[in-house]
Amino acid sequence: LYNIQLGELSQSVEAHSGAVYGLAQRPDQKGCVSCSADRTLRFFDFEFTKGSSSSVKLLEQTERSTELPDELLAVAYSPNSKYINVALLNHTVVVLFEDSLKFY
């Protein structure tokens, strides 16, 4: 996570063991999901702090991570936040329900 105003790294998270290929912000702008070559989707929340030094932290939701059958290349939310679409290396697209992470 970079602070653009200062031009420096403000937080580093080691969530994936492979290259991260995709990142999608939730439509409510309170978090994001990442996809990786390690075949996992990882979910994060943004934590905003106010005061003399306003900042943002990235908090991983470890209980929500899920593994799929092949490397993940791209991820996107549906506009209504009901679905997550994931493109896999095996030329398929998986549609998951956002709340349960079950296949559509």
XYZ file of N, CA and C in Angstrom:
312
model
N 0.861 -1.167 0.000
C 0.000 0.000 0.000
C 0.906 1.230 0.000
N 0.715 2.101 -0.968
C 1.556 3.290 -1.105
C 0.807 4.546 -0.698
N 1.516 5.452 -0.043
C 1.009 6.783 0.248
C 1.436 7.660 -0.923
N 0.494 8.027 -1.757
C 0.814 8.787 -2.962
C 1.268 10.202 -2.625
N 0.731 10.790 -1.559
C 1.121 12.146 -1.180
C 2.604 12.212 -0.811
N 3.094 11.171 -0.112
C 4.495 11.150 0.302
C 5.386 10.389 -0.676
N 4.760 9.595 -1.559
C 5.536 8.818 -2.517
C 6.346 7.709 -1.870
N 5.774 7.075 -0.852
C 6.502 6.009 -0.154
C 5.572 4.859 0.215
N 6.176 3.719 0.444
C 5.440 2.528 0.864
C 4.986 2.707 2.304
N 3.676 2.548 2.550
C 3.167 2.707 3.913
C 2.852 1.370 4.576
N 2.584 0.316 3.769
C 2.307 -1.001 4.335
C 2.583 -2.066 3.286
N 3.165 -3.167 3.732
C 3.406 -4.311 2.859
C 2.751 -5.530 3.483
N 2.005 -6.282 2.672
C 1.289 -7.456 3.158
C 1.762 -8.664 2.361
N 2.217 -9.699 3.044
C 2.662 -10.938 2.398
C 1.517 -11.954 2.439
N 0.524 -11.767 1.575
C -0.660 -12.625 1.603
C -0.559 -13.795 0.632
N 0.119 -13.610 -0.486
C 0.209 -14.634 -1.525
C 1.623 -15.206 -1.597
N 1.708 -16.477 -2.014
C 3.020 -17.095 -2.210
C 3.452 -17.049 -3.670
N 2.569 -16.597 -4.563
C 2.892 -16.454 -5.983
C 2.654 -15.025 -6.430
N 2.903 -14.787 -7.711
C 2.701 -13.455 -8.282
C 1.234 -13.052 -8.206
N 0.985 -11.798 -7.871
C -0.373 -11.265 -7.820
C -0.699 -10.714 -9.208
N -1.768 -11.244 -9.822
C -2.144 -10.849 -11.176
C -3.334 -9.903 -11.229
N -4.159 -9.891 -10.201
C -5.344 -9.051 -10.255
C -5.740 -8.503 -8.903
N -6.369 -7.337 -8.940
C -6.849 -6.674 -7.736
C -8.129 -5.936 -8.106
N -9.182 -6.118 -7.322
C -10.457 -5.447 -7.595
C -10.989 -4.823 -6.313
N -11.344 -3.561 -6.408
C -11.931 -2.871 -5.269
C -13.413 -3.199 -5.182
N -13.899 -3.409 -3.960
C -15.327 -3.651 -3.766
C -16.110 -2.424 -4.207
N -17.306 -2.622 -4.760
C -18.116 -1.477 -5.178
C -18.446 -0.509 -4.041
N -18.497 -0.989 -2.788
C -18.755 -0.080 -1.668
C -17.486 0.655 -1.219
N -16.355 0.372 -1.844
C -15.063 1.018 -1.606
C -14.545 0.825 -0.185
N -14.939 -0.266 0.467
C -14.471 -0.541 1.828
C -13.493 -1.694 1.883
N -13.080 -2.205 0.732
C -12.143 -3.317 0.705
C -11.816 -3.721 -0.716
N -11.065 -4.825 -0.841
C -10.677 -5.309 -2.160
C -10.416 -6.812 -2.090
N -10.242 -7.406 -3.267
C -9.900 -8.818 -3.389
C -8.725 -8.911 -4.352
N -7.801 -9.854 -4.089
C -6.666 -10.067 -4.976
C -6.652 -11.517 -5.443
N -6.089 -11.729 -6.635
C -5.954 -13.080 -7.168
C -4.504 -13.296 -7.571
N -4.082 -14.564 -7.548
C -2.661 -14.829 -7.672
C -2.360 -16.134 -8.390
N -1.097 -16.287 -8.754
C -0.598 -17.528 -9.348
C -0.631 -18.673 -8.346
N -0.752 -18.379 -7.061
C -0.834 -19.447 -6.056
C -2.240 -20.044 -5.950
N -3.145 -19.659 -6.874
C -4.498 -20.197 -7.003
C -5.472 -19.725 -5.933
N -5.145 -18.659 -5.239
C -6.017 -18.208 -4.156
C -6.583 -16.822 -4.400
N -7.793 -16.633 -3.883
C -8.403 -15.309 -3.755
C -8.210 -14.889 -2.313
N -7.745 -13.679 -2.103
C -7.581 -13.144 -0.750
C -8.377 -11.858 -0.638
N -9.049 -11.699 0.488
C -9.929 -10.559 0.711
C -9.334 -9.631 1.761
N -9.515 -8.330 1.538
C -8.952 -7.315 2.427
C -10.001 -6.251 2.715
N -9.923 -5.677 3.912
C -10.737 -4.521 4.297
C -9.809 -3.326 4.429
N -10.332 -2.137 4.137
C -9.596 -0.901 4.373
C -9.981 -0.389 5.755
N -8.996 0.005 6.533
C -9.259 0.615 7.839
C -8.734 2.041 7.794
N -9.644 2.998 7.912
C -9.273 4.405 7.851
C -9.155 4.957 9.259
N -8.071 5.679 9.525
C -7.905 6.349 10.812
C -7.881 7.846 10.561
N -8.512 8.577 11.462
C -8.555 10.032 11.344
C -7.804 10.642 12.504
N -7.537 11.891 12.373
C -6.826 12.601 13.418
C -5.697 13.396 12.812
N -4.632 13.580 13.598
C -3.516 14.391 13.111
C -2.808 13.728 11.923
N -2.799 12.387 11.896
C -2.162 11.691 10.767
C -3.148 10.693 10.179
N -3.949 11.155 9.221
C -4.921 10.282 8.568
C -4.180 9.211 7.781
N -4.654 7.982 7.903
C -3.986 6.905 7.182
C -4.971 5.787 6.872
N -4.514 4.867 6.047
C -5.301 3.706 5.652
C -4.477 2.462 5.911
N -5.117 1.421 6.446
C -4.464 0.127 6.645
C -5.221 -0.924 5.860
N -4.504 -1.935 5.428
C -5.079 -3.061 4.723
C -5.142 -4.226 5.698
N -6.350 -4.736 5.977
C -6.537 -5.834 6.919
C -7.036 -7.060 6.160
N -6.260 -8.153 6.202
C -6.658 -9.364 5.489
C -7.748 -10.103 6.246
N -8.747 -10.577 5.507
C -9.797 -11.421 6.067
C -9.372 -12.869 5.822
N -8.548 -13.417 6.691
C -7.967 -14.739 6.470
C -9.017 -15.842 6.386
N -10.134 -15.689 7.062
C -11.175 -16.718 7.043
C -11.911 -16.765 5.701
N -11.747 -15.758 4.861
C -12.468 -15.705 3.590
C -11.633 -16.143 2.398
N -10.360 -16.402 2.544
C -9.556 -16.790 1.380
C -10.060 -18.123 0.826
N -9.951 -18.273 -0.482
C -10.427 -19.493 -1.124
C -9.459 -19.891 -2.229
N -9.354 -21.183 -2.455
C -8.458 -21.712 -3.485
C -9.280 -22.277 -4.639
N -8.827 -22.008 -5.854
C -9.485 -22.479 -7.065
C -8.544 -23.435 -7.801
N -9.026 -24.168 -8.838
C -8.258 -25.256 -9.430
C -7.061 -24.873 -10.297
N -6.902 -23.614 -10.683
C -5.773 -23.225 -11.524
C -5.329 -21.814 -11.149
N -4.222 -21.344 -11.761
C -3.749 -19.991 -11.487
C -4.829 -18.977 -11.840
N -4.929 -17.922 -11.041
C -5.945 -16.892 -11.231
C -5.310 -15.691 -11.922
N -5.923 -15.241 -13.012
C -5.329 -14.177 -13.811
C -5.991 -12.816 -13.618
N -7.285 -12.797 -13.335
C -7.991 -11.524 -13.179
C -9.199 -11.730 -12.285
N -9.603 -10.657 -11.621
C -10.759 -10.714 -10.729
C -11.553 -9.417 -10.866
N -12.885 -9.531 -10.760
C -13.754 -8.350 -10.842
C -15.023 -8.596 -10.045
N -15.533 -7.541 -9.438
C -16.822 -7.585 -8.749
C -17.918 -7.205 -9.724
N -19.112 -7.753 -9.515
C -20.274 -7.257 -10.244
C -20.644 -5.903 -9.631
N -21.293 -5.020 -10.389
C -21.625 -3.694 -9.860
C -22.480 -3.712 -8.592
N -23.294 -4.752 -8.411
C -24.141 -4.831 -7.216
C -23.484 -5.593 -6.065
N -22.217 -5.990 -6.225
C -21.432 -6.716 -5.211
C -21.930 -8.117 -4.923
N -22.837 -8.634 -5.721
C -23.389 -9.955 -5.454
C -22.475 -11.072 -5.945
N -21.693 -10.809 -6.999
C -20.853 -11.845 -7.607
C -19.403 -11.385 -7.716
N -18.513 -12.381 -7.732
C -17.101 -12.151 -8.030
C -16.769 -13.010 -9.243
N -16.199 -12.401 -10.254
C -15.812 -13.103 -11.475
C -14.301 -13.282 -11.479
N -13.844 -14.504 -11.766
C -12.414 -14.809 -11.738
C -12.029 -15.510 -13.030
N -11.005 -14.984 -13.715
C -10.471 -15.618 -14.919
C -9.309 -16.519 -14.518
N -9.336 -17.776 -14.990
C -8.301 -18.747 -14.661
C -7.399 -19.011 -15.865
N -6.219 -19.536 -15.604
C -5.244 -19.842 -16.642
C -5.742 -20.904 -17.608
N -6.658 -21.768 -17.176
C -7.181 -22.836 -18.041
C -8.296 -22.350 -18.969
N -8.366 -21.035 -19.227
C -9.316 -20.415 -20.162
C -10.763 -20.504 -19.702
N -10.997 -20.510 -18.412
C -12.357 -20.506 -17.888
C -12.571 -19.271 -17.015
N -13.829 -18.924 -16.850
C -14.214 -17.852 -15.937
C -15.127 -18.458 -14.889
N -14.808 -18.241 -13.638
C -15.591 -18.754 -12.525
C -16.380 -17.595 -11.928
N -17.653 -17.836 -11.685
C -18.504 -16.835 -11.038
C -18.854 -17.371 -9.659
N -18.526 -16.582 -8.638
C -18.769 -16.966 -7.249
C -19.747 -15.987 -6.609
N -20.583 -16.485 -5.700
C -21.385 -15.594 -4.879
C -20.448 -14.903 -3.900
N -20.570 -13.599 -3.737
C -19.659 -12.847 -2.881
C -19.799 -13.223 -1.418
N -21.008 -13.481 -0.961
C -21.223 -13.747 0.459
C -20.767 -15.137 0.894
N -20.984 -16.166 0.068
C -20.663 -17.548 0.466
C -19.444 -18.107 -0.251
N -19.001 -17.458 -1.334
C -17.909 -17.926 -2.194
C -18.213 -19.270 -2.832
N -19.479 -19.601 -2.973
C -19.897 -20.826 -3.669
C -20.051 -20.509 -5.140
N -19.892 -21.542 -5.978
C -20.013 -21.368 -7.415
C -21.434 -20.979 -7.792
N -21.550 -20.124 -8.811
C -22.844 -19.675 -9.309
C -23.515 -20.801 -10.043
